[in-house]
Structures are given as C-alpha cells and as structure tokens.
Amino acid sequence: MRPLPDIEILVNGILNGDIALLSRAITLIESTHPVHQALAAKLLDRVLPYSGKAMRIGITGVPGVGKSTFIESFGMHLIGLGKKVAVLAIDPSSNISKGSILGDKTRMEQLSVAPNAFIRPSAAAGSLGGLTYKTREASLLCEAAGFDIIIIETVGVGQSETEVRNICDFFLLLMLAGAGDELQGIKRGIMEMADGLVITKADGANVQKAKSARSEYARALHFLPPHVSGWYPEVSICSSIDGSGIEAVYAMIEKFEQHQVSNGYFETRRKEQNLSAFRRLLREVLYQHLLSRNGLKEHISSLEQAVADGRQNPYSAVLDIQKTL
Ligand code: GDP
C-alpha cells in the first residue's frame, strides 16, 4: 500500500489550486478502505468552509445527444469568460465498462488541456450513499480548489439522473430534435426535473428541425407546473460545433441563478440536498450495522424466499424481523 497521504499537505494543496493534489484527494475520498475513509472525512471537514461558492451544473441526455461535445464547447466558452471549470463525469455502468465514459481520448480535446479546466471520471458504482455520493464530495473539493463551475455529466439511462439532480444547482437536459421522446428514452419525470432543456446539433440542415423541437418542448413544458421555486424551465437550441447558442445556455443558467438566489431557493435547495445526502448515508450505515448482527442476514434471506414464493406476505415478514430487533 502507498503511504497514507498527509492531510495538511492535501488541504493546503487544494486551497492553493494544486491540480495534482486535488486529484490525489479525490482518489482518497473514492477509496473504500476504512482508513482512507476516515482520512477523507477529516479532509472534507477541513475544506468544507472553502467550498459552496461554485455553480453546480448537472448535464444529462442519451448517449449520442452530444454531451461531451457540448461540454467541450460550453466549457471553453466559460473559460473564455475567466471561469475555472471542473467536469466530473459519472458513468453508471463504469463497473462493467471500466469507465468508458472518459475512455475515449477524443472527448473534450481542448478542454482537457485547458489550464483552467479539470476533467475527471467519478467513481460511482457500488459506493455507499448512492451513485453520486462520491461525486458530491469530489465537487466540494473542486470548489475549495477554486473552480467556479462544476459540471456533473451523466449518461441519461435511468436512475443516475435523479441522483445528479440531487447534487446540482441547475439540471440541464440535452435533447435531439425530431428523435421523439420515446426514442430518446426520456421519461416525463426527467423532463419535470430539468431546470432547462437544450436541443443539440442545431446546425446545417438541422437548424429548422431544432427550432420546431424548441417550440414543441416549450409547449410541453408549459403544461407542467413551475418548480417549487417558481422557476419555469426554459428551452434553447445550440450547436456545439459552430458554437451558436452556447452563450445563451449560460445566460439561461445565470438568469436561473439570479432567480433562485433572490427568492432564497438557491440555499433552500442546497440545504435539502445536504440533508438528503446525510439521511441517505445514515440509512445505509444503520442498515449495514443492523445486518452485521448475529443471524439477521440469514433470517432476512429465508424471509425473502418465503415472500418471493408467496408463502408469507411482505408486511408480516417485516414484523417477524421487527420482533427480533
Ligand atoms: P454523447 O454521447 O452525448 O457524449 O455525444 P457526443 O458528444 O459524443 O456526440 C455524438 C456525436 O454527435 C458525435 O459524432 C459528435 O460529433 C456529434 N455532435 C455533437 N454535437 C454536435 C453538434 O452540435 N452538431 C453536430 N452537427 N454534430 C454534433
């Protein structure tokens, strides 16, 4: 095993914006080794007061919609505005494909070498506290390291969107024009969660289709109630290839931020997110703790069998367990 990292060195490195030490710190928080986890908790406590000032933008959409091309173009635009941009990419299937999301070297060619950018795949699968728990912590470290914009990218294939929505300030859904909702696997629920929609690939012969799609989605969103904050999600179109509309996407996010900050909902959402991360992790830890008790695991598996076979109903099975606690 490598020697344990020195927390002071990591904290100072992060606060000085040292990318190599930031990377090491993220590796530390991603470790499942109990000694590393204890150190990671200390590290996070130390940097927490310096985090929180960034805008956290979640981005999702089906494979092929243009997420990485968009992030490249959007990220470079932000860097042009003097921002520091961190991209954390979650691949829900990373345990199977070994992190294919960033395996492709052509992804984000310019951004990956830009001095004010930091791109990192986020270890997800199997981590305690859910798919995005470590991503949330990695985001806090990036913020403490001075990144103003944290982009959290996930492949839109199901559960991960809900979780990403839970760790970002603005949740952006990328859509293709004319592909149909069904084809894109976009469930209504995901559209309801989005703070903004962007139709990608609005260039060349596709511009007109993108414009029609914008009207259609704007109409569809109009039928949904506004978010609890009073924000009405907006739809825009862009081309990550010719850069048109990219500026407008950031303008949408800035408008959203102003709206949320002025009505206090920006803070409310973050507080809810902190609490939900805490509760979720606590539930899991308590559950694991209970499971480690003598015989409980076996008892549960025998009940699971009985419930699956229809020999016992779920409620009475749970009562059986409750009696033993
Ligand atoms: P991801 O799977 O969502 O990350 O999608 P990619 O960013 O890898 O893009 C998928 C394909 O769409 C690639 O061949 C891109 O070159 C292409 N693409 C992405 N954005 C645009 C765009 O704005 N315009 C056009 N014409 N093609 C694009």
mmCIF file of C-alpha atoms and ligand atoms in Angstrom:
data_model
loop_
_atom_site.group_PDB
_atom_site.id
_atom_site.type_symbol
_atom_site.label_atom_id
_atom_site.label_comp_id
_atom_site.label_asym_id
_atom_site.label_seq_id
_atom_site.Cartn_x
_atom_site.Cartn_y
_atom_site.Cartn_z
ATOM 1 C CA MET A 1 0.000 0.000 0.000
ATOM 2 C CA ARG A 2 1.199 3.512 -0.744
ATOM 3 C CA PRO A 3 1.983 5.626 2.317
ATOM 4 C CA LEU A 4 -1.045 7.422 3.717
ATOM 5 C CA PRO A 5 -1.387 10.930 2.345
ATOM 6 C CA ASP A 6 -0.714 13.806 4.693
ATOM 7 C CA ILE A 7 -3.981 15.676 5.244
ATOM 8 C CA GLU A 8 -2.263 19.022 5.811
ATOM 9 C CA ILE A 9 -0.417 18.742 2.511
ATOM 10 C CA LEU A 10 -3.643 17.846 0.706
ATOM 11 C CA VAL A 11 -5.654 20.651 2.322
ATOM 12 C CA ASN A 12 -3.005 23.265 1.533
ATOM 13 C CA GLY A 13 -2.596 21.915 -1.972
ATOM 14 C CA ILE A 14 -6.324 22.066 -2.646
ATOM 15 C CA LEU A 15 -6.656 25.567 -1.248
ATOM 16 C CA ASN A 16 -3.772 26.638 -3.479
ATOM 17 C CA GLY A 17 -5.472 25.115 -6.515
ATOM 18 C CA ASP A 18 -2.839 22.413 -6.999
ATOM 19 C CA ILE A 19 -4.422 20.022 -9.515
ATOM 20 C CA ALA A 20 -2.154 17.061 -8.753
ATOM 21 C CA LEU A 21 -3.006 17.228 -5.054
ATOM 22 C CA LEU A 22 -6.684 17.785 -5.843
ATOM 23 C CA SER A 23 -6.566 14.584 -7.889
ATOM 24 C CA ARG A 24 -4.921 12.694 -5.060
ATOM 25 C CA ALA A 25 -7.550 13.989 -2.657
ATOM 26 C CA ILE A 26 -10.345 12.778 -4.934
ATOM 27 C CA THR A 27 -8.676 9.378 -5.147
ATOM 28 C CA LEU A 28 -8.592 9.339 -1.348
ATOM 29 C CA ILE A 29 -12.304 10.115 -0.990
ATOM 30 C CA GLU A 30 -13.112 7.460 -3.580
ATOM 31 C CA SER A 31 -11.276 4.774 -1.666
ATOM 32 C CA THR A 32 -13.411 2.237 0.115
ATOM 33 C CA HIS A 33 -10.645 1.369 2.576
ATOM 34 C CA PRO A 34 -11.810 2.289 6.120
ATOM 35 C CA VAL A 35 -8.521 4.031 6.994
ATOM 36 C CA HIS A 36 -8.747 6.122 3.830
ATOM 37 C CA GLN A 37 -12.394 6.877 4.518
ATOM 38 C CA ALA A 38 -11.563 8.209 7.984
ATOM 39 C CA LEU A 39 -8.876 10.442 6.484
ATOM 40 C CA ALA A 40 -11.230 11.542 3.717
ATOM 41 C CA ALA A 41 -13.848 12.565 6.267
ATOM 42 C CA LYS A 42 -11.239 14.722 8.047
ATOM 43 C CA LEU A 43 -10.125 16.231 4.779
ATOM 44 C CA LEU A 44 -13.688 17.092 3.778
ATOM 45 C CA ASP A 45 -14.355 18.723 7.123
ATOM 46 C CA ARG A 46 -11.281 20.878 6.636
ATOM 47 C CA VAL A 47 -12.141 22.051 3.134
ATOM 48 C CA LEU A 48 -15.902 22.391 3.604
ATOM 49 C CA PRO A 49 -15.707 26.043 4.767
ATOM 50 C CA TYR A 50 -13.963 26.910 1.471
ATOM 51 C CA SER A 51 -16.488 25.179 -0.764
ATOM 52 C CA GLY A 52 -20.014 26.118 -1.773
ATOM 53 C CA LYS A 53 -19.278 29.128 -3.941
ATOM 54 C CA ALA A 54 -19.415 27.348 -7.281
ATOM 55 C CA MET A 55 -22.349 26.845 -9.599
ATOM 56 C CA ARG A 56 -23.044 23.123 -9.903
ATOM 57 C CA ILE A 57 -24.477 22.213 -13.282
ATOM 58 C CA GLY A 58 -25.768 18.687 -13.913
ATOM 59 C CA ILE A 59 -25.940 17.600 -17.550
ATOM 60 C CA THR A 60 -27.729 14.554 -18.876
ATOM 61 C CA GLY A 61 -29.033 13.154 -22.144
ATOM 62 C CA VAL A 62 -28.960 9.891 -24.044
ATOM 63 C CA PRO A 63 -25.690 8.586 -25.499
ATOM 64 C CA GLY A 64 -25.055 10.380 -28.778
ATOM 65 C CA VAL A 65 -27.065 13.502 -27.921
ATOM 66 C CA GLY A 66 -23.791 15.428 -27.819
ATOM 67 C CA LYS A 67 -22.977 15.761 -24.131
ATOM 68 C CA SER A 68 -19.214 15.655 -24.394
ATOM 69 C CA THR A 69 -19.142 17.890 -27.471
ATOM 70 C CA PHE A 70 -21.428 20.339 -25.660
ATOM 71 C CA ILE A 71 -19.313 20.302 -22.514
ATOM 72 C CA GLU A 72 -16.205 20.934 -24.590
ATOM 73 C CA SER A 73 -17.774 23.936 -26.294
ATOM 74 C CA PHE A 74 -19.636 25.243 -23.224
ATOM 75 C CA GLY A 75 -16.591 24.707 -21.005
ATOM 76 C CA MET A 76 -14.312 26.603 -23.399
ATOM 77 C CA HIS A 77 -16.855 29.435 -23.503
ATOM 78 C CA LEU A 78 -16.815 29.620 -19.714
ATOM 79 C CA ILE A 79 -13.036 29.582 -19.641
ATOM 80 C CA GLY A 80 -13.120 32.471 -22.109
ATOM 81 C CA LEU A 81 -15.192 34.336 -19.523
ATOM 82 C CA GLY A 82 -12.410 33.786 -16.996
ATOM 83 C CA LYS A 83 -14.065 30.902 -15.153
ATOM 84 C CA LYS A 84 -12.395 27.806 -13.803
ATOM 85 C CA VAL A 85 -14.301 24.729 -14.897
ATOM 86 C CA ALA A 86 -14.303 21.246 -13.393
ATOM 87 C CA VAL A 87 -16.044 18.369 -15.161
ATOM 88 C CA LEU A 88 -16.969 15.299 -13.149
ATOM 89 C CA ALA A 89 -18.309 12.537 -15.353
ATOM 90 C CA ILE A 90 -20.383 9.764 -13.891
ATOM 91 C CA ASP A 91 -20.730 6.571 -15.820
ATOM 92 C CA PRO A 92 -23.369 4.438 -14.120
ATOM 93 C CA SER A 93 -22.050 1.399 -15.928
ATOM 94 C CA SER A 94 -18.434 2.024 -15.021
ATOM 95 C CA ASN A 95 -18.105 -1.221 -13.117
ATOM 96 C CA ILE A 96 -18.881 -3.089 -16.311
ATOM 97 C CA SER A 97 -17.211 -0.937 -18.943
ATOM 98 C CA LYS A 98 -14.341 0.227 -16.728
ATOM 99 C CA GLY A 99 -15.069 3.901 -17.109
ATOM 100 C CA SER A 100 -15.789 4.000 -20.815
ATOM 101 C CA ILE A 101 -17.268 7.488 -20.496
ATOM 102 C CA LEU A 102 -13.811 9.002 -20.409
ATOM 103 C CA GLY A 103 -12.027 6.184 -22.140
ATOM 104 C CA ASP A 104 -12.375 7.890 -25.476
ATOM 105 C CA LYS A 105 -9.389 10.197 -25.780
ATOM 106 C CA THR A 106 -11.085 12.399 -28.327
ATOM 107 C CA ARG A 107 -13.611 13.586 -25.767
ATOM 108 C CA MET A 108 -13.140 17.229 -24.820
ATOM 109 C CA GLU A 109 -9.863 17.665 -26.649
ATOM 110 C CA GLN A 110 -9.434 21.371 -25.946
ATOM 111 C CA LEU A 111 -10.954 21.405 -22.508
ATOM 112 C CA SER A 112 -8.804 18.537 -21.303
ATOM 113 C CA VAL A 113 -5.656 20.568 -21.922
ATOM 114 C CA ALA A 114 -7.008 23.998 -20.938
ATOM 115 C CA PRO A 115 -5.139 25.377 -17.907
ATOM 116 C CA ASN A 116 -8.328 26.385 -16.072
ATOM 117 C CA ALA A 117 -10.124 23.108 -16.582
ATOM 118 C CA PHE A 118 -10.116 19.866 -14.675
ATOM 119 C CA ILE A 119 -11.797 16.732 -16.031
ATOM 120 C CA ARG A 120 -12.233 13.605 -14.039
ATOM 121 C CA PRO A 121 -14.388 10.490 -14.203
ATOM 122 C CA SER A 122 -16.255 9.980 -10.985
ATOM 123 C CA ALA A 123 -16.159 6.616 -9.295
ATOM 124 C CA ALA A 124 -19.754 5.694 -8.859
ATOM 125 C CA ALA A 125 -20.790 2.118 -8.839
ATOM 126 C CA GLY A 126 -21.253 0.439 -5.533
ATOM 127 C CA SER A 127 -20.312 3.398 -3.363
ATOM 128 C CA LEU A 128 -22.110 3.868 -0.090
ATOM 129 C CA GLY A 129 -24.654 6.679 -0.152
ATOM 130 C CA GLY A 130 -25.599 6.103 -3.781
ATOM 131 C CA LEU A 131 -24.263 6.601 -7.225
ATOM 132 C CA THR A 132 -23.413 10.274 -6.789
ATOM 133 C CA TYR A 133 -22.219 10.358 -3.215
ATOM 134 C CA LYS A 134 -18.527 10.479 -4.110
ATOM 135 C CA THR A 135 -19.222 12.893 -6.948
ATOM 136 C CA ARG A 136 -20.763 15.277 -4.448
ATOM 137 C CA GLU A 137 -17.654 15.099 -2.315
ATOM 138 C CA ALA A 138 -15.372 15.483 -5.333
ATOM 139 C CA SER A 139 -17.361 18.581 -6.250
ATOM 140 C CA LEU A 140 -16.762 20.084 -2.799
ATOM 141 C CA LEU A 141 -13.026 19.506 -3.194
ATOM 142 C CA CYS A 142 -13.025 21.142 -6.646
ATOM 143 C CA GLU A 143 -14.882 24.120 -5.242
ATOM 144 C CA ALA A 144 -12.362 24.515 -2.451
ATOM 145 C CA ALA A 145 -9.663 24.375 -5.134
ATOM 146 C CA GLY A 146 -11.190 27.467 -6.714
ATOM 147 C CA PHE A 147 -13.319 26.057 -9.518
ATOM 148 C CA ASP A 148 -16.303 28.349 -10.159
ATOM 149 C CA ILE A 149 -18.306 25.989 -12.334
ATOM 150 C CA ILE A 150 -18.695 22.295 -11.643
ATOM 151 C CA ILE A 151 -20.200 20.326 -14.492
ATOM 152 C CA ILE A 152 -21.525 16.932 -13.496
ATOM 153 C CA GLU A 153 -22.154 14.798 -16.541
ATOM 154 C CA THR A 154 -24.145 11.614 -16.541
ATOM 155 C CA VAL A 155 -25.398 9.282 -19.226
ATOM 156 C CA GLY A 156 -29.157 9.505 -19.346
ATOM 157 C CA VAL A 157 -30.048 5.923 -18.846
ATOM 158 C CA GLY A 158 -32.165 5.912 -15.747
ATOM 159 C CA GLN A 159 -31.546 6.199 -12.055
ATOM 160 C CA SER A 160 -28.472 8.386 -12.279
ATOM 161 C CA GLU A 161 -30.423 11.477 -13.400
ATOM 162 C CA THR A 162 -32.460 11.646 -10.236
ATOM 163 C CA GLU A 163 -29.314 11.386 -8.207
ATOM 164 C CA VAL A 164 -27.478 14.020 -10.217
ATOM 165 C CA ARG A 165 -30.466 16.338 -9.846
ATOM 166 C CA ASN A 166 -29.864 15.897 -6.130
ATOM 167 C CA ILE A 167 -26.323 17.254 -6.184
ATOM 168 C CA CYS A 168 -26.566 20.131 -8.637
ATOM 169 C CA ASP A 169 -27.970 23.656 -8.622
ATOM 170 C CA PHE A 170 -29.050 23.584 -12.250
ATOM 171 C CA PHE A 171 -30.079 20.434 -14.052
ATOM 172 C CA LEU A 172 -29.761 20.565 -17.825
ATOM 173 C CA LEU A 173 -31.321 18.035 -20.143
ATOM 174 C CA LEU A 174 -29.872 17.756 -23.649
ATOM 175 C CA MET A 175 -32.287 16.586 -26.330
ATOM 176 C CA LEU A 176 -32.132 15.750 -30.019
ATOM 177 C CA ALA A 177 -34.541 17.320 -32.474
ATOM 178 C CA GLY A 178 -37.008 15.033 -34.147
ATOM 179 C CA ALA A 179 -35.964 11.850 -32.419
ATOM 180 C CA GLY A 180 -39.134 11.566 -30.354
ATOM 181 C CA ASP A 181 -39.271 11.274 -26.611
ATOM 182 C CA GLU A 182 -39.681 7.524 -26.696
ATOM 183 C CA LEU A 183 -36.636 7.037 -28.863
ATOM 184 C CA GLN A 184 -34.586 9.208 -26.580
ATOM 185 C CA GLY A 185 -35.669 7.248 -23.562
ATOM 186 C CA ILE A 186 -36.609 10.487 -21.896
ATOM 187 C CA LYS A 187 -39.254 9.828 -19.366
ATOM 188 C CA ARG A 188 -41.634 12.592 -18.430
ATOM 189 C CA GLY A 189 -40.202 12.522 -14.924
ATOM 190 C CA ILE A 190 -36.810 13.602 -16.175
ATOM 191 C CA MET A 191 -38.275 16.491 -18.113
ATOM 192 C CA GLU A 192 -40.071 17.560 -14.957
ATOM 193 C CA MET A 193 -36.806 17.561 -13.048
ATOM 194 C CA ALA A 194 -34.918 19.638 -15.600
ATOM 195 C CA ASP A 195 -34.287 23.328 -14.953
ATOM 196 C CA GLY A 196 -33.504 23.803 -18.601
ATOM 197 C CA LEU A 197 -33.641 21.922 -21.904
ATOM 198 C CA VAL A 198 -31.222 22.353 -24.761
ATOM 199 C CA ILE A 199 -31.788 20.939 -28.237
ATOM 200 C CA THR A 200 -28.368 19.980 -29.545
ATOM 201 C CA LYS A 201 -26.891 19.881 -33.069
ATOM 202 C CA ALA A 202 -28.778 22.959 -34.266
ATOM 203 C CA ASP A 203 -26.562 23.477 -37.292
ATOM 204 C CA GLY A 204 -26.702 22.972 -41.065
ATOM 205 C CA ALA A 205 -29.815 21.238 -42.277
ATOM 206 C CA ASN A 206 -30.835 20.556 -38.697
ATOM 207 C CA VAL A 207 -31.499 24.174 -37.647
ATOM 208 C CA GLN A 208 -35.145 24.210 -38.690
ATOM 209 C CA LYS A 209 -35.855 20.886 -37.001
ATOM 210 C CA ALA A 210 -34.197 22.167 -33.846
ATOM 211 C CA LYS A 211 -36.348 25.300 -33.882
ATOM 212 C CA SER A 212 -39.536 23.249 -34.252
ATOM 213 C CA ALA A 213 -38.411 20.968 -31.453
ATOM 214 C CA ARG A 214 -37.798 24.031 -29.279
ATOM 215 C CA SER A 215 -41.396 25.179 -29.787
ATOM 216 C CA GLU A 216 -42.729 21.698 -29.108
ATOM 217 C CA TYR A 217 -40.800 21.268 -25.896
ATOM 218 C CA ALA A 218 -41.595 24.785 -24.759
ATOM 219 C CA ARG A 219 -45.273 23.936 -25.230
ATOM 220 C CA ALA A 220 -44.873 20.611 -23.401
ATOM 221 C CA LEU A 221 -43.106 22.310 -20.509
ATOM 222 C CA HIS A 222 -45.819 24.932 -20.373
ATOM 223 C CA PHE A 223 -48.255 22.223 -19.321
ATOM 224 C CA LEU A 224 -46.082 21.249 -16.402
ATOM 225 C CA PRO A 225 -46.379 23.188 -13.155
ATOM 226 C CA PRO A 226 -43.476 25.548 -12.390
ATOM 227 C CA HIS A 227 -40.850 24.246 -9.995
ATOM 228 C CA VAL A 228 -41.447 24.891 -6.293
ATOM 229 C CA SER A 229 -39.077 27.844 -6.574
ATOM 230 C CA GLY A 230 -41.396 29.449 -9.125
ATOM 231 C CA TRP A 231 -38.903 28.843 -11.949
ATOM 232 C CA TYR A 232 -40.278 27.933 -15.362
ATOM 233 C CA PRO A 233 -37.769 25.696 -17.176
ATOM 234 C CA GLU A 234 -36.603 27.194 -20.465
ATOM 235 C CA VAL A 235 -35.711 25.600 -23.783
ATOM 236 C CA SER A 236 -32.983 26.711 -26.127
ATOM 237 C CA ILE A 237 -31.080 25.361 -29.092
ATOM 238 C CA CYS A 238 -27.365 25.257 -29.739
ATOM 239 C CA SER A 239 -24.639 23.848 -31.892
ATOM 240 C CA SER A 240 -21.541 22.677 -30.121
ATOM 241 C CA ILE A 241 -19.796 22.500 -33.480
ATOM 242 C CA ASP A 242 -20.299 26.098 -34.687
ATOM 243 C CA GLY A 243 -20.794 27.495 -31.190
ATOM 244 C CA SER A 244 -24.150 29.157 -31.867
ATOM 245 C CA GLY A 245 -26.455 29.292 -28.868
ATOM 246 C CA ILE A 246 -23.762 28.268 -26.394
ATOM 247 C CA GLU A 247 -23.664 31.745 -24.868
ATOM 248 C CA ALA A 248 -27.442 31.693 -24.494
ATOM 249 C CA VAL A 249 -27.266 28.483 -22.478
ATOM 250 C CA TYR A 250 -25.044 30.168 -19.945
ATOM 251 C CA ALA A 251 -27.311 33.213 -19.964
ATOM 252 C CA MET A 252 -30.199 30.890 -19.066
ATOM 253 C CA ILE A 253 -28.222 29.466 -16.174
ATOM 254 C CA GLU A 254 -27.277 32.917 -14.920
ATOM 255 C CA LYS A 255 -30.891 34.031 -15.090
ATOM 256 C CA PHE A 256 -31.872 30.931 -13.138
ATOM 257 C CA GLU A 257 -29.210 31.621 -10.533
ATOM 258 C CA GLN A 258 -30.420 35.187 -10.049
ATOM 259 C CA HIS A 259 -33.966 33.962 -9.728
ATOM 260 C CA GLN A 260 -33.070 31.307 -7.177
ATOM 261 C CA VAL A 261 -30.725 33.481 -5.136
ATOM 262 C CA SER A 262 -33.175 36.361 -4.940
ATOM 263 C CA ASN A 263 -36.048 34.208 -3.677
ATOM 264 C CA GLY A 264 -33.829 32.204 -1.328
ATOM 265 C CA TYR A 265 -34.434 28.942 -3.076
ATOM 266 C CA PHE A 266 -30.802 28.502 -4.077
ATOM 267 C CA GLU A 267 -29.902 27.999 -0.433
ATOM 268 C CA THR A 268 -33.052 26.008 0.298
ATOM 269 C CA ARG A 269 -32.227 23.502 -2.448
ATOM 270 C CA ARG A 270 -28.672 23.096 -1.200
ATOM 271 C CA LYS A 271 -29.815 22.629 2.377
ATOM 272 C CA GLU A 272 -32.286 19.987 1.259
ATOM 273 C CA GLN A 273 -29.552 18.293 -0.745
ATOM 274 C CA ASN A 274 -27.168 18.253 2.228
ATOM 275 C CA LEU A 275 -29.835 16.796 4.442
ATOM 276 C CA SER A 276 -30.860 14.222 1.901
ATOM 277 C CA ALA A 277 -27.218 13.108 1.451
ATOM 278 C CA PHE A 278 -26.867 12.803 5.219
ATOM 279 C CA ARG A 279 -30.123 10.880 5.655
ATOM 280 C CA ARG A 280 -29.426 8.542 2.800
ATOM 281 C CA LEU A 281 -25.961 7.693 4.046
ATOM 282 C CA LEU A 282 -27.212 7.330 7.595
ATOM 283 C CA ARG A 283 -29.941 4.930 6.484
ATOM 284 C CA GLU A 284 -27.399 2.817 4.674
ATOM 285 C CA VAL A 285 -24.918 2.790 7.544
ATOM 286 C CA LEU A 286 -27.612 1.900 10.060
ATOM 287 C CA TYR A 287 -28.891 -0.817 7.796
ATOM 288 C CA GLN A 288 -25.399 -2.288 7.321
ATOM 289 C CA HIS A 289 -24.873 -2.091 11.066
ATOM 290 C CA LEU A 290 -28.084 -3.987 11.760
ATOM 291 C CA LEU A 291 -27.280 -6.562 9.121
ATOM 292 C CA SER A 292 -23.991 -7.330 10.820
ATOM 293 C CA ARG A 293 -25.903 -8.600 13.855
ATOM 294 C CA ASN A 294 -25.934 -12.293 14.528
ATOM 295 C CA GLY A 295 -28.147 -14.269 12.237
ATOM 296 C CA LEU A 296 -30.089 -11.318 10.854
ATOM 297 C CA LYS A 297 -28.805 -11.703 7.306
ATOM 298 C CA GLU A 298 -29.826 -15.366 7.235
ATOM 299 C CA HIS A 299 -33.190 -14.578 8.752
ATOM 300 C CA ILE A 300 -33.800 -11.948 6.078
ATOM 301 C CA SER A 301 -32.813 -14.272 3.245
ATOM 302 C CA SER A 302 -35.125 -17.011 4.472
ATOM 303 C CA LEU A 303 -37.946 -14.474 4.695
ATOM 304 C CA GLU A 304 -37.099 -13.166 1.225
ATOM 305 C CA GLN A 305 -37.517 -16.672 -0.099
ATOM 306 C CA ALA A 306 -40.876 -17.045 1.653
ATOM 307 C CA VAL A 307 -42.059 -13.657 0.381
ATOM 308 C CA ALA A 308 -40.900 -14.390 -3.179
ATOM 309 C CA ASP A 309 -42.689 -17.743 -3.162
ATOM 310 C CA GLY A 310 -45.852 -16.168 -1.818
ATOM 311 C CA ARG A 311 -45.728 -18.205 1.397
ATOM 312 C CA GLN A 312 -45.624 -15.066 3.511
ATOM 313 C CA ASN A 313 -46.735 -11.539 2.848
ATOM 314 C CA PRO A 314 -44.132 -8.738 2.956
ATOM 315 C CA TYR A 315 -45.695 -6.935 5.894
ATOM 316 C CA SER A 316 -45.814 -9.958 8.186
ATOM 317 C CA ALA A 317 -42.245 -10.818 7.176
ATOM 318 C CA VAL A 318 -41.107 -7.372 8.230
ATOM 319 C CA LEU A 319 -42.985 -7.727 11.522
ATOM 320 C CA ASP A 320 -41.133 -11.009 12.116
ATOM 321 C CA ILE A 321 -37.868 -9.168 11.797
ATOM 322 C CA GLN A 322 -39.014 -6.256 13.895
ATOM 323 C CA LYS A 323 -39.702 -8.637 16.784
ATOM 324 C CA THR A 324 -36.082 -9.735 16.794
ATOM 325 C CA LEU A 325 -34.584 -6.232 16.900
HETATM 326 P P1 GDP B 1 -22.518 11.992 -26.036
HETATM 327 O O1 GDP B 1 -22.561 10.506 -26.210
HETATM 328 O O2 GDP B 1 -23.831 12.519 -25.548
HETATM 329 O O3 GDP B 1 -21.359 12.472 -25.203
HETATM 330 O O4 GDP B 1 -22.347 12.610 -27.515
HETATM 331 P P2 GDP B 1 -21.047 13.133 -28.262
HETATM 332 O O5 GDP B 1 -20.661 14.482 -27.749
HETATM 333 O O6 GDP B 1 -20.004 12.090 -28.252
HETATM 334 O O7 GDP B 1 -21.596 13.381 -29.721
HETATM 335 C C1 GDP B 1 -22.148 12.323 -30.511
HETATM 336 C C2 GDP B 1 -21.989 12.664 -31.976
HETATM 337 O O8 GDP B 1 -22.721 13.829 -32.310
HETATM 338 C C3 GDP B 1 -20.554 12.938 -32.382
HETATM 339 O O9 GDP B 1 -20.308 12.371 -33.632
HETATM 340 C C4 GDP B 1 -20.485 14.445 -32.468
HETATM 341 O O10 GDP B 1 -19.533 14.907 -33.390
HETATM 342 C C5 GDP B 1 -21.895 14.798 -32.909
HETATM 343 N N1 GDP B 1 -22.263 16.135 -32.425
HETATM 344 C C6 GDP B 1 -22.229 16.566 -31.141
HETATM 345 N N2 GDP B 1 -22.626 17.852 -31.043
HETATM 346 C C7 GDP B 1 -22.917 18.244 -32.296
HETATM 347 C C8 GDP B 1 -23.384 19.481 -32.865
HETATM 348 O O11 GDP B 1 -23.610 20.492 -32.189
HETATM 349 N N3 GDP B 1 -23.607 19.495 -34.211
HETATM 350 C C9 GDP B 1 -23.376 18.408 -34.993
HETATM 351 N N4 GDP B 1 -23.628 18.537 -36.288
HETATM 352 N N5 GDP B 1 -22.930 17.249 -34.519
HETATM 353 C C10 GDP B 1 -22.694 17.158 -33.179
#
